[in-house]
């Protein structure tokens, strides 16, 4: 240090030596460091009830009460997937046996990572962009990637809400419009619509009346004006709610198959909304001392039990539908047999004497079917008789839109007062969809508002208009195929990568021990060591395995879609054409592109992360030291107060955490886009600084 520096001059002077660097800066009496607060970014400082100083983000809204917050999180996590995805996976993967891998993965992936997102959002009180910039600026692209994936998902998810709105209004008539096939008149002859006759009334109404679907993805076919209006209505509802803000919102061997575990992990992953940023956004509006550990367990298990309850209801409805369809099958095929008997194609000797065609049961038909098949073995296929087995109807796995808009609607046509149940069902779908869309929009809006200080109302209106404009591709005649593309490829792999990096950035870069200590200070108790090991080892490993399984599955499964062929009135699996395959790859790349871009930009200091311009204040007498445009090689920066070249280093020394009993006398928070700041140990201020 130069001999003529102010420090050496002070050492050789006879003036009394002040007790800390803060006293040198302010020329005031010694500061009580146990009650002092280090204020980063000029955050407003207020007095707490004990007279101490606290740092508060005064302009950030908070939930009115805990119940409102819990209901918002539940509304976000419990969505359409609970109704039509979870029951399908149960039926496909062994019924109750599927619950075993699901629960295991819920405990090692779902709850720990859900708790992690709740905790970082509540601790840092920012959206996904701000949170991950604070945790690790070089991995700040995680937040931007979450916003992009949220946008992709919101584009097609709102189309499903639009479909539900269409069916909702169509339900206010009796009989329901999908209960019977339409008739067409050809001259003096009236016949049933051939496409409907080959399929069913509900299938025809879905594919032709609702979607007016094209035969393949290459046929655009122009806009479907009915669906365009419904999509506009859906975006109007979502935009209105978002502007209003946060105050509006049996086979056990199956367990050994890797696909069962992969699908269970994927369902756990998406059921809780991990990686989208909505969980973080909602949690960021909590008070710092909220018990987010309890919230994580509560919401996760409510989500699980809701899925189980929905599965029971779905199975009951599908069972009812299977019985009805099986009875219709028996009646139709018995009429064929009567025709064959009258035309002498079949002999009356083939019919067991106890069978009465006027009261034919399913077991009677099955017995008769077996006899005819045995006797007419060589020519049986020419008769065109169906087996009419109830098990065959029950084994028809239906998921997604097929479950809601075909299977359920067909079942409801057989209910008494069917319009009433139809209105309730589609009203439920609309509410489930809006609850999830609110979280998705918060995952986009909150991070951008926090980071770029844009007015929420203007940003919401802009996003809604842009999303509706892009979403028009989903309401053309081939739009359903684009919904399938976005659903299959825009989110799965990018979100898996996002959550893996979230986990790694907290547990390995920020430090699991340090994060656990901060949770102890925030919650008032130490979380279970179970979270330490799941965050640090188990969850990252499980997520990497899931990512590899997803990549392998994408590699071995040809990318394609189920197309409705109008002339045949059947679905056929078609491979995506080259341009569509390129679009799927683009969706995946765009979803993860912000992560490497931000890493490169910040690693090579091409753009500042905000850590070189700080406002630091020790609060006791409104004492402030501004430190901006700092020189990294000036040894006198923490002593001298007015010359920029003599300013202190912008990066304080991080406190070393020695376990749950250690105490942090100085609190440090980052705000307004100023990230990368850790805790200071103030036990000996002069030596540390």
mmCIF file of N, CA and C in Angstrom, residues 207-260:
data_model
loop_
_atom_site.group_PDB
_atom_site.id
_atom_site.type_symbol
_atom_site.label_atom_id
_atom_site.label_comp_id
_atom_site.label_asym_id
_atom_site.label_seq_id
_atom_site.Cartn_x
_atom_site.Cartn_y
_atom_site.Cartn_z
ATOM 1 N N UNK A 207 -64.620 -34.938 -35.051
ATOM 2 C CA UNK A 207 -63.710 -34.731 -36.179
ATOM 3 C C UNK A 207 -64.298 -33.853 -37.284
ATOM 4 N N UNK A 208 -65.617 -33.957 -37.504
ATOM 5 C CA UNK A 208 -66.181 -33.225 -38.636
ATOM 6 C C UNK A 208 -66.863 -31.934 -38.211
ATOM 7 N N UNK A 209 -67.795 -31.986 -37.234
ATOM 8 C CA UNK A 209 -68.509 -30.771 -36.840
ATOM 9 C C UNK A 209 -67.616 -29.810 -36.072
ATOM 10 N N UNK A 210 -66.773 -30.352 -35.177
ATOM 11 C CA UNK A 210 -65.944 -29.479 -34.338
ATOM 12 C C UNK A 210 -64.674 -29.046 -35.057
ATOM 13 N N UNK A 211 -63.870 -30.003 -35.489
ATOM 14 C CA UNK A 211 -62.563 -29.686 -36.072
ATOM 15 C C UNK A 211 -62.614 -29.506 -37.583
ATOM 16 N N UNK A 212 -63.603 -30.143 -38.242
ATOM 17 C CA UNK A 212 -63.618 -30.196 -39.711
ATOM 18 C C UNK A 212 -62.221 -30.551 -40.221
ATOM 19 N N UNK A 213 -61.703 -31.642 -39.717
ATOM 20 C CA UNK A 213 -60.291 -31.961 -39.821
ATOM 21 C C UNK A 213 -59.886 -32.383 -41.228
ATOM 22 N N UNK A 214 -58.646 -32.046 -41.589
ATOM 23 C CA UNK A 214 -58.081 -32.458 -42.871
ATOM 24 C C UNK A 214 -57.521 -33.874 -42.760
ATOM 25 N N UNK A 215 -57.238 -34.484 -43.919
ATOM 26 C CA UNK A 215 -56.745 -35.859 -43.931
ATOM 27 C C UNK A 215 -55.303 -35.986 -43.472
ATOM 28 N N UNK A 216 -54.526 -34.903 -43.573
ATOM 29 C CA UNK A 216 -53.134 -34.951 -43.118
ATOM 30 C C UNK A 216 -52.650 -33.546 -42.837
ATOM 31 N N UNK A 217 -51.448 -33.444 -42.308
ATOM 32 C CA UNK A 217 -50.921 -32.161 -41.857
ATOM 33 C C UNK A 217 -50.544 -31.245 -43.016
ATOM 34 N N UNK A 218 -50.367 -31.812 -44.207
ATOM 35 C CA UNK A 218 -50.006 -30.989 -45.368
ATOM 36 C C UNK A 218 -51.186 -30.186 -45.893
ATOM 37 N N UNK A 219 -52.407 -30.604 -45.561
ATOM 38 C CA UNK A 219 -53.597 -29.903 -46.019
ATOM 39 C C UNK A 219 -54.004 -28.846 -44.993
ATOM 40 N N UNK A 220 -53.695 -27.615 -45.284
ATOM 41 C CA UNK A 220 -54.057 -26.543 -44.354
ATOM 42 C C UNK A 220 -55.558 -26.391 -44.230
ATOM 43 N N UNK A 221 -56.207 -26.142 -45.382
ATOM 44 C CA UNK A 221 -57.663 -26.113 -45.415
ATOM 45 C C UNK A 221 -58.301 -24.842 -44.935
ATOM 46 N N UNK A 222 -57.531 -23.825 -44.553
ATOM 47 C CA UNK A 222 -58.121 -22.580 -44.092
ATOM 48 C C UNK A 222 -58.573 -22.644 -42.648
ATOM 49 N N UNK A 223 -58.979 -21.482 -42.119
ATOM 50 C CA UNK A 223 -59.363 -21.389 -40.714
ATOM 51 C C UNK A 223 -60.760 -21.940 -40.477
ATOM 52 N N UNK A 224 -60.914 -22.569 -39.338
ATOM 53 C CA UNK A 224 -62.229 -23.000 -38.856
ATOM 54 C C UNK A 224 -62.785 -21.846 -38.021
ATOM 55 N N UNK A 225 -63.763 -21.141 -38.547
ATOM 56 C CA UNK A 225 -64.190 -19.893 -37.904
ATOM 57 C C UNK A 225 -64.797 -20.139 -36.526
ATOM 58 N N UNK A 226 -65.479 -21.284 -36.343
ATOM 59 C CA UNK A 226 -66.055 -21.576 -35.022
ATOM 60 C C UNK A 226 -64.957 -21.741 -33.975
ATOM 61 N N UNK A 227 -63.913 -22.482 -34.326
ATOM 62 C CA UNK A 227 -62.814 -22.686 -33.385
ATOM 63 C C UNK A 227 -61.990 -21.405 -33.197
ATOM 64 N N UNK A 228 -61.942 -20.573 -34.232
ATOM 65 C CA UNK A 228 -61.223 -19.304 -34.104
ATOM 66 C C UNK A 228 -61.894 -18.414 -33.060
ATOM 67 N N UNK A 229 -63.223 -18.342 -33.099
ATOM 68 C CA UNK A 229 -63.952 -17.550 -32.106
ATOM 69 C C UNK A 229 -63.784 -18.132 -30.701
ATOM 70 N N UNK A 230 -63.802 -19.457 -30.603
ATOM 71 C CA UNK A 230 -63.614 -20.085 -29.285
ATOM 72 C C UNK A 230 -62.209 -19.833 -28.754
ATOM 73 N N UNK A 231 -61.203 -19.879 -29.644
ATOM 74 C CA UNK A 231 -59.831 -19.585 -29.218
ATOM 75 C C UNK A 231 -59.708 -18.139 -28.764
ATOM 76 N N UNK A 232 -60.341 -17.224 -29.478
ATOM 77 C CA UNK A 232 -60.330 -15.822 -29.078
ATOM 78 C C UNK A 232 -60.969 -15.654 -27.703
ATOM 79 N N UNK A 233 -62.073 -16.357 -27.462
ATOM 80 C CA UNK A 233 -62.731 -16.286 -26.153
ATOM 81 C C UNK A 233 -61.829 -16.821 -25.052
ATOM 82 N N UNK A 234 -61.126 -17.912 -25.346
ATOM 83 C CA UNK A 234 -60.236 -18.507 -24.350
ATOM 84 C C UNK A 234 -59.103 -17.556 -23.994
ATOM 85 N N UNK A 235 -58.498 -16.922 -24.992
ATOM 86 C CA UNK A 235 -57.401 -15.982 -24.703
ATOM 87 C C UNK A 235 -57.911 -14.730 -24.004
ATOM 88 N N UNK A 236 -59.143 -14.331 -24.309
ATOM 89 C CA UNK A 236 -59.724 -13.190 -23.603
ATOM 90 C C UNK A 236 -59.870 -13.511 -22.113
ATOM 91 N N UNK A 237 -60.369 -14.704 -21.794
ATOM 92 C CA UNK A 237 -60.518 -15.104 -20.397
ATOM 93 C C UNK A 237 -59.165 -15.181 -19.693
ATOM 94 N N UNK A 238 -58.180 -15.800 -20.348
ATOM 95 C CA UNK A 238 -56.855 -15.943 -19.737
ATOM 96 C C UNK A 238 -56.207 -14.583 -19.531
ATOM 97 N N UNK A 239 -56.282 -13.718 -20.556
ATOM 98 C CA UNK A 239 -55.697 -12.388 -20.422
ATOM 99 C C UNK A 239 -56.351 -11.580 -19.317
ATOM 100 N N UNK A 240 -57.670 -11.678 -19.212
ATOM 101 C CA UNK A 240 -58.398 -10.943 -18.180
ATOM 102 C C UNK A 240 -57.990 -11.418 -16.788
ATOM 103 N N UNK A 241 -57.910 -12.724 -16.607
ATOM 104 C CA UNK A 241 -57.517 -13.269 -15.300
ATOM 105 C C UNK A 241 -56.083 -12.891 -14.952
ATOM 106 N N UNK A 242 -55.199 -12.897 -15.946
ATOM 107 C CA UNK A 242 -53.793 -12.579 -15.687
ATOM 108 C C UNK A 242 -53.617 -11.112 -15.333
ATOM 109 N N UNK A 243 -54.332 -10.223 -16.032
ATOM 110 C CA UNK A 243 -54.240 -8.793 -15.723
ATOM 111 C C UNK A 243 -54.745 -8.519 -14.317
ATOM 112 N N UNK A 244 -55.805 -9.232 -13.928
ATOM 113 C CA UNK A 244 -56.351 -9.028 -12.587
ATOM 114 C C UNK A 244 -55.331 -9.357 -11.520
ATOM 115 N N UNK A 245 -54.450 -10.331 -11.830
ATOM 116 C CA UNK A 245 -53.345 -10.603 -10.915
ATOM 117 C C UNK A 245 -53.529 -11.869 -10.127
ATOM 118 N N UNK A 246 -52.661 -12.034 -9.102
ATOM 119 C CA UNK A 246 -52.614 -13.274 -8.357
ATOM 120 C C UNK A 246 -53.826 -13.476 -7.479
ATOM 121 N N UNK A 247 -54.642 -12.476 -7.301
ATOM 122 C CA UNK A 247 -55.788 -12.630 -6.415
ATOM 123 C C UNK A 247 -56.969 -13.267 -7.135
ATOM 124 N N UNK A 248 -56.892 -13.500 -8.503
ATOM 125 C CA UNK A 248 -57.982 -14.142 -9.197
ATOM 126 C C UNK A 248 -57.731 -15.694 -9.226
ATOM 127 N N UNK A 249 -56.660 -16.271 -9.121
ATOM 128 C CA UNK A 249 -56.273 -17.519 -9.649
ATOM 129 C C UNK A 249 -56.354 -18.971 -9.001
ATOM 130 N N UNK A 250 -53.236 -53.942 -11.415
ATOM 131 C CA UNK A 250 -53.382 -55.287 -11.040
ATOM 132 C C UNK A 250 -52.400 -56.254 -11.575
ATOM 133 N N UNK A 251 -51.567 -55.612 -12.655
ATOM 134 C CA UNK A 251 -50.620 -56.606 -13.180
ATOM 135 C C UNK A 251 -49.250 -56.247 -12.642
ATOM 136 N N UNK A 252 -48.793 -57.029 -11.633
ATOM 137 C CA UNK A 252 -47.558 -56.608 -10.948
ATOM 138 C C UNK A 252 -46.320 -56.735 -11.805
ATOM 139 N N UNK A 253 -46.347 -57.605 -12.806
ATOM 140 C CA UNK A 253 -45.148 -57.731 -13.643
ATOM 141 C C UNK A 253 -44.899 -56.471 -14.452
ATOM 142 N N UNK A 254 -45.910 -55.641 -14.606
ATOM 143 C CA UNK A 254 -45.736 -54.378 -15.327
ATOM 144 C C UNK A 254 -44.711 -53.473 -14.657
ATOM 145 N N UNK A 255 -44.541 -53.625 -13.336
ATOM 146 C CA UNK A 255 -43.612 -52.771 -12.597
ATOM 147 C C UNK A 255 -42.176 -52.997 -13.021
ATOM 148 N N UNK A 256 -41.883 -54.140 -13.657
ATOM 149 C CA UNK A 256 -40.522 -54.441 -14.069
ATOM 150 C C UNK A 256 -40.191 -53.855 -15.435
ATOM 151 N N UNK A 257 -41.164 -53.270 -16.103
ATOM 152 C CA UNK A 257 -40.923 -52.703 -17.429
ATOM 153 C C UNK A 257 -40.435 -51.259 -17.294
ATOM 154 N N UNK A 258 -39.370 -50.936 -18.026
ATOM 155 C CA UNK A 258 -38.776 -49.594 -17.933
ATOM 156 C C UNK A 258 -39.736 -48.517 -18.427
ATOM 157 N N UNK A 259 -40.592 -48.863 -19.406
ATOM 158 C CA UNK A 259 -41.512 -47.869 -19.948
ATOM 159 C C UNK A 259 -42.500 -47.385 -18.891
ATOM 160 N N UNK A 260 -42.909 -48.291 -17.992
ATOM 161 C CA UNK A 260 -43.834 -47.903 -16.930
ATOM 162 C C UNK A 260 -43.206 -46.838 -16.048
#
